Coordinates of C-alpha atoms in Angstrom, one line a residue:
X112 CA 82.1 114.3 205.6
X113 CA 78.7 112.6 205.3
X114 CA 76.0 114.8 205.1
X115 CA 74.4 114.4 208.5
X116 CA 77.5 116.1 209.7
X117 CA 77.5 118.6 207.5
X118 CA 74.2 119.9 208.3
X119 CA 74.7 119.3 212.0
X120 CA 77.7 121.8 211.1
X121 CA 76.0 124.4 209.5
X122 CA 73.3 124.8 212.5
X123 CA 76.0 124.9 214.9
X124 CA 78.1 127.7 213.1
X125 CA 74.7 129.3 213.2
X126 CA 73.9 128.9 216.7
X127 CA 77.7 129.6 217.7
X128 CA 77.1 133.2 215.8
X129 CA 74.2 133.6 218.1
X130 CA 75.4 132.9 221.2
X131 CA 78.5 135.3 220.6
X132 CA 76.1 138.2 219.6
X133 CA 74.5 137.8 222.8
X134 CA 77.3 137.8 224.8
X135 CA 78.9 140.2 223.1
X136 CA 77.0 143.9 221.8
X137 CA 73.7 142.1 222.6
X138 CA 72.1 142.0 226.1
X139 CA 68.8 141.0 227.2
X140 CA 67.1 142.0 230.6
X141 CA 64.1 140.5 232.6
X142 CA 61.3 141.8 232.2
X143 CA 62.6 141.8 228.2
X144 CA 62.9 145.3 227.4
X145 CA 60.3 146.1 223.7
X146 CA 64.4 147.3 222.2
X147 CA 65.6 143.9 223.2
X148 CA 62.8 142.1 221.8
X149 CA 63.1 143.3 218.6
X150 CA 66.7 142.9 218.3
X151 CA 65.9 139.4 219.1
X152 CA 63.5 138.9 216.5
X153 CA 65.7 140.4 214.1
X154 CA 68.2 137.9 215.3
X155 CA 65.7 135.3 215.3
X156 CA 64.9 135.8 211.3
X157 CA 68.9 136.5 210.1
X158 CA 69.4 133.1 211.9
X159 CA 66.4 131.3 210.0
X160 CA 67.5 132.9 206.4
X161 CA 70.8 132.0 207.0
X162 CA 70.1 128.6 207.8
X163 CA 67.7 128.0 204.9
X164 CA 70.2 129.7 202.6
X165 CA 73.1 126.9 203.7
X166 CA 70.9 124.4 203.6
X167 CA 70.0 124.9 199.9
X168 CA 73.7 125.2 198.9
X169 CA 74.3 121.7 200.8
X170 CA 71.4 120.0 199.5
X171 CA 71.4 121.0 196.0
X172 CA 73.4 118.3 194.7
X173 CA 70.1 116.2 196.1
X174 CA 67.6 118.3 194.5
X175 CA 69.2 118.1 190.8
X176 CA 69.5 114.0 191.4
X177 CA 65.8 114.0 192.1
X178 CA 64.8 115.8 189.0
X179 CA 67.2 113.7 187.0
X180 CA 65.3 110.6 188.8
X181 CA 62.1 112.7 187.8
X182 CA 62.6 113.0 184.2
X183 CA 64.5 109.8 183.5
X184 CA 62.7 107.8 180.1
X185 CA 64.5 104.4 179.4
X186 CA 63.3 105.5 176.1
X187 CA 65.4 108.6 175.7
X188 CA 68.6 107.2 177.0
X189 CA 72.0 108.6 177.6
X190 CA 71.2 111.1 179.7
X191 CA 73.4 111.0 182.9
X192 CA 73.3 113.3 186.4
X193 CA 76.4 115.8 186.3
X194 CA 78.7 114.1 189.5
X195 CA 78.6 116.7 192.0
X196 CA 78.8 117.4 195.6
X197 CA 81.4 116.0 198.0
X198 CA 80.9 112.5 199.8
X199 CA 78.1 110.4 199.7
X200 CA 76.4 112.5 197.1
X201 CA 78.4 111.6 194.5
X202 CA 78.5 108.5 195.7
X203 CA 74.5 108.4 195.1
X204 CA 74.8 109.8 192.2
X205 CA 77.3 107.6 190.7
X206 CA 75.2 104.4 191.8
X207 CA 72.0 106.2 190.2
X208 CA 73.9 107.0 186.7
X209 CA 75.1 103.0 187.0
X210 CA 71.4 101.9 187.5
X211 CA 70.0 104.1 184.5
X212 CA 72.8 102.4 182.7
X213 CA 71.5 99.1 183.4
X214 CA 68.5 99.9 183.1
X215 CA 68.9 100.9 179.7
X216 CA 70.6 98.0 178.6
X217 CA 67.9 95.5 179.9
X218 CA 65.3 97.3 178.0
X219 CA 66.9 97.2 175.1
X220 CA 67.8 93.2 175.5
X221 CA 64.6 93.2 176.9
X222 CA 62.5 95.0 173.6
X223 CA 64.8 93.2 171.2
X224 CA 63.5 90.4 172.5
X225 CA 60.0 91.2 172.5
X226 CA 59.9 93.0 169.1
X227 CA 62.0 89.4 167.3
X228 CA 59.1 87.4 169.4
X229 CA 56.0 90.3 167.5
X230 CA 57.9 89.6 163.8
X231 CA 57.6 86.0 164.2
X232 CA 54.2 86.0 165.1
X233 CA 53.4 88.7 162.4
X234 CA 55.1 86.6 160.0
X235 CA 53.4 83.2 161.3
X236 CA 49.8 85.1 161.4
X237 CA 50.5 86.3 157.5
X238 CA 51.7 82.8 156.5
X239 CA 48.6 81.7 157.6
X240 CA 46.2 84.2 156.6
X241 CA 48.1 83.9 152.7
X242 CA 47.8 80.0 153.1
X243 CA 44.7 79.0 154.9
X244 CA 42.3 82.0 154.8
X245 CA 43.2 83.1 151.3
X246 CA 43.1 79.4 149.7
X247 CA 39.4 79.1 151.2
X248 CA 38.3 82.3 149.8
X249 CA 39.5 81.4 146.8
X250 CA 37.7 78.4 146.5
X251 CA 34.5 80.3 147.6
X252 CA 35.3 82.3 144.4
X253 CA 35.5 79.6 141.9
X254 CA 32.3 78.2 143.4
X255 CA 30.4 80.7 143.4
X256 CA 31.0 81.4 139.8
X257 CA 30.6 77.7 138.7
X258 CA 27.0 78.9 140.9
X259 CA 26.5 82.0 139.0
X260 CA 27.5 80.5 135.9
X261 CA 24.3 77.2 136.0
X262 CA 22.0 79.7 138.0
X263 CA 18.7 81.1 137.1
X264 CA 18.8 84.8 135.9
X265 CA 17.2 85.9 139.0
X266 CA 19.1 84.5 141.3
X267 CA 22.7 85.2 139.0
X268 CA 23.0 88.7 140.4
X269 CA 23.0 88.1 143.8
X270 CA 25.6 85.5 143.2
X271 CA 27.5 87.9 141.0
X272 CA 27.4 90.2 144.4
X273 CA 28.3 87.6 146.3
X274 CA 31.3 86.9 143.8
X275 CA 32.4 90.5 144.2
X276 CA 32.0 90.9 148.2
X277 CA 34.1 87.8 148.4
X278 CA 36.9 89.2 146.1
X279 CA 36.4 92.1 148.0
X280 CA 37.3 90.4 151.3
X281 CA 40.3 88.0 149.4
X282 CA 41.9 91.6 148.5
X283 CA 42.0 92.6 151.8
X284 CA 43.0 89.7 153.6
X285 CA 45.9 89.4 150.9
X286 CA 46.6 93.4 152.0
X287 CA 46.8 92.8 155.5
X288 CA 49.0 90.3 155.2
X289 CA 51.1 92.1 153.0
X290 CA 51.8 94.8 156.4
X291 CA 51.9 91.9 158.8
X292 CA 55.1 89.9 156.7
X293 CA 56.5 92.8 154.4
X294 CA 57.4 90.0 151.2
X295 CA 58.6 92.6 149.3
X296 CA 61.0 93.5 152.0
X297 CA 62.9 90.4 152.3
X298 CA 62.9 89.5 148.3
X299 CA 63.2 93.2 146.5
X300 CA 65.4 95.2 149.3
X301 CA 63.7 98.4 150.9
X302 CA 63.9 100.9 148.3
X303 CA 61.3 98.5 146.8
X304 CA 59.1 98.1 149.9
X305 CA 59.4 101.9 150.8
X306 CA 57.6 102.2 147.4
X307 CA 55.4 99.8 147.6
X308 CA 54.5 101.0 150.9
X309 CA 53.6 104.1 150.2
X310 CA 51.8 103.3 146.9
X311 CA 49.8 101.4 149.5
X312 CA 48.8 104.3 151.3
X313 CA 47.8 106.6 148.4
X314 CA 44.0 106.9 148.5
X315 CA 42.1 109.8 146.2
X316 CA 42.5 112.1 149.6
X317 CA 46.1 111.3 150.6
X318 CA 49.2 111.4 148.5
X319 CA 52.3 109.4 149.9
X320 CA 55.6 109.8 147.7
X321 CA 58.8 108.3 148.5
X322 CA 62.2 110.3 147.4
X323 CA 65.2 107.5 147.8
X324 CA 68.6 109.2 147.6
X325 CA 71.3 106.6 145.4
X326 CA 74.5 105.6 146.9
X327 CA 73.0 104.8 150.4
X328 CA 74.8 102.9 152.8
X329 CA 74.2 99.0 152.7
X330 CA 72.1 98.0 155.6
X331 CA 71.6 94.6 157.4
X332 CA 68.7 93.1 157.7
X333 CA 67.4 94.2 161.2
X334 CA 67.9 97.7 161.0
X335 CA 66.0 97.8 157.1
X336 CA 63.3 96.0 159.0
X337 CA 63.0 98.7 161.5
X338 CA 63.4 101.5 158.8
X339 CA 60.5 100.1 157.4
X340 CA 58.2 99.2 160.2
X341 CA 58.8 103.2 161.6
X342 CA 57.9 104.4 158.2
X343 CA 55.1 102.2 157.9
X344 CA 53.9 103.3 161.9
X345 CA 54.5 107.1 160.2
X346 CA 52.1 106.4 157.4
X347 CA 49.5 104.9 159.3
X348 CA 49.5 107.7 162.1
X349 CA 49.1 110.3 158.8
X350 CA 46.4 108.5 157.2
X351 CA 44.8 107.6 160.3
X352 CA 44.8 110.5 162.9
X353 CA 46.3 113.5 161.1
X354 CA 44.0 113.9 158.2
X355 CA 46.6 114.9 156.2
X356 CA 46.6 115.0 152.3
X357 CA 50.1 115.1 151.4
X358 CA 52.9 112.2 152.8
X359 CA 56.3 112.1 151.9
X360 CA 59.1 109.5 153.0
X361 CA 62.7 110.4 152.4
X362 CA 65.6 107.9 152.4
X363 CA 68.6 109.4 152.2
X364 CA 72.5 109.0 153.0
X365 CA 74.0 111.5 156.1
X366 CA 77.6 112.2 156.8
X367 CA 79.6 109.3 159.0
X368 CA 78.1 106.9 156.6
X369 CA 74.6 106.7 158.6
X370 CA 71.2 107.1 156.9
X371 CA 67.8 109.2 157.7
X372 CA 64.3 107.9 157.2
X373 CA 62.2 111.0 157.3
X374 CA 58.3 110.6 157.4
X375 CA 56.6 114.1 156.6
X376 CA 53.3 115.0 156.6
X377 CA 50.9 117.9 156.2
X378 CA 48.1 117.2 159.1
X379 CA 47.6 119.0 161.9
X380 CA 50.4 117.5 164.0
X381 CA 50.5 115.8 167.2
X382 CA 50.3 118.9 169.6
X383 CA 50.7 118.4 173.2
X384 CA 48.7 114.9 173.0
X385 CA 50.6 111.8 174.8
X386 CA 52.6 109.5 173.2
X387 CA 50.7 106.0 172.0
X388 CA 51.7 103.1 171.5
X389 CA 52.7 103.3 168.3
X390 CA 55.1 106.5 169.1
X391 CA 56.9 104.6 171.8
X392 CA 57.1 100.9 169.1
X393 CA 58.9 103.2 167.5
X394 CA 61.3 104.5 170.2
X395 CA 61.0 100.6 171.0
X396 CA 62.6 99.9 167.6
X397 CA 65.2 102.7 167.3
X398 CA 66.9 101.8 170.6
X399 CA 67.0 97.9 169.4
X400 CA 69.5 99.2 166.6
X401 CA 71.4 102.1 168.6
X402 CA 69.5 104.7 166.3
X403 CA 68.8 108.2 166.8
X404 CA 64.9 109.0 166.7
X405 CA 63.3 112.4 166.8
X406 CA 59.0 112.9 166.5
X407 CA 58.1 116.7 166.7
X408 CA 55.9 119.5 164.7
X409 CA 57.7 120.2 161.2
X410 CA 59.1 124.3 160.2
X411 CA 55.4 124.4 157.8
X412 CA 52.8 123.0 160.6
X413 CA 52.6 119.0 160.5
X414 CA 54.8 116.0 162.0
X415 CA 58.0 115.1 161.2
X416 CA 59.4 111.7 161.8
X417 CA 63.7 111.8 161.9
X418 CA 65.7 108.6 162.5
X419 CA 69.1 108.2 161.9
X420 CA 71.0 105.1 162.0
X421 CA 74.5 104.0 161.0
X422 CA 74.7 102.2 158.0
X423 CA 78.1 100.1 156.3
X424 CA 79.5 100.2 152.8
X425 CA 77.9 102.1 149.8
X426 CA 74.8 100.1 148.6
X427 CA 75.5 98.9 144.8
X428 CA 72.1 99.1 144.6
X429 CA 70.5 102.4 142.7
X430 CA 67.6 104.2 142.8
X431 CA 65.8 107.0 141.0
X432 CA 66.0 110.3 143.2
X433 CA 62.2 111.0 142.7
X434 CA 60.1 107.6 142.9
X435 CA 56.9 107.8 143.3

């Protein structure tokens, strides 16, 4: 029965009742008698509850479809609308759970895509920040000290200055490039560039300690590419927006051979702020491996940063528990 008929149904069983009643115990004279009137009112209101109550039961499989439409986030998937309801609501809400399905599967193809096309531009930029930026400043450097070295005392410190500023800017050219192509990644494994990485971010107001777990799962290359880039988003968003003074990363092995990436830190948490784009690059980059991600406010105040992702075969490679 299609649900045009089924509400048509429900107003006629209605209005049946109240024709009965008024053929039946209920009469009504002319002029309407004050007695009758109120019995018809009465009726009147019974009738309209009545109705309203049935068509909430009928309808409700359409109300819970439009809050599952509502809330839906391609980046949260797996979350389906219970099949309920006879008829064409199930049928609607079969077609909707296929959609999200689809959907879901195109943004992942979709942000796979995208986030392969961003590493190979972060990787081209790097190459070319190490190889043409870098090789000029460091010819700046050797001429200005050949300068400083065959220059008049008075003008030898302001070349010295210059020396340094330059040096200065080499260091952090050679540093960006460093989180735009992750070198250490792809030639020391990431237990290396988890270290490195944090090492990176400790400054005299923020300490970031990485504690690697042995016998972890081995892990291709994508998803150790993702641990890394969602660890190094976690760091950044402590250093930069949570004032925090304490970081740690944990890598460690979970049961049914997956592994967690936990960034921790000791800031004031994210609160009921929106989600930037760096929160949803992350989501972005969990979903391209089929991973498990989790941002919230940690048991002691803080954010906590959870990702778990299935790994293969035990890792040969070891690491001290504690590594700073």
């Amino acid at each position: 029965m299609t649900l045009y008929w089924r509400i048509f149904l429900l107003n006629a069983a209605v209005l049946v009742v109240a024709v009965l009643l008024l053929l039946g115990p209920v009469t009504v004279s002319t002029p309407v008698l004050f007695g009758e009137a109120q019995v018809l009112i009465a009726g009147l209101v019974v009738m309209l509850i009545a109705n309203a109550i049935l068509l909430r039961i009928g309808l409700a499989p359409l109300a819970r479809l439009t809050r599952a439409m509502a809330t839906a986030d391609l980046l949260r998937p797996g979350s389906r609308t219970i099949v309920t309801g006879p008829g064409e609501i199930a049928d609607l809400t079969k077609t909707f759970n296929a959609m999200l399905a689809r959907l879901e599967a195109e943004r992942a193809t979709s942000s796979g895509r995208a986030l392969s096309a961003q590493e190979a531009e972060r990787q081209r930029l790097a190459q070319e920040l190490h190889d043409e930026v870098g090789q000029t400043l460091t010819a700046v450097l050797l001429q200005l000290k050949h300068a400083a070295d065959h220059a008049p005392q008075p003008v030898r410190a302001d070349l010295r200055q210059a020396q340094e500023t330059t040096r200065a800017g080499l260091d952090e050219i050679r540093r960006i490039a460093r989180r735009l192509r992750p070198g250490v990644l792809e030639e020391l494994g990431l237990h290396s560039a988890l270290r490195a990485l944090t090492t990176e971010f400790t400054t005299s107001s923020t300490s970031a300690t990485a504690y690697i777990t042995p016998g972890l799962p081995h892990l291709d290359p994508a998803t150790e590419l993702v641990l890394y880039r969602i660890a190094q988003e976690g760091l950044t968003n402590s250093a930069r927006h949570a004032r925090a003074t304490r970081v740690e990363v944990h890598l460690r092995p979970l049961p049914d051979a997956r592994v967690g990436l936990l960034v921790r830190d000791n800031g004031q948490g994210i609160g009921a702020a929106p989600e930037g784009a760096g929160i949803s690059g992350m989501r972005e980059r969990a979903l391209l491996i089929g991973a498990d991600l989790d941002i919230g406010q940690g048991p002691h105040g803080g954010t906590e940063i959870r990702l778990r992702v299935t790994g293969g075969k035990a890792d040969d490679r070891s690491t001290q528990e504690n590594v700073r």
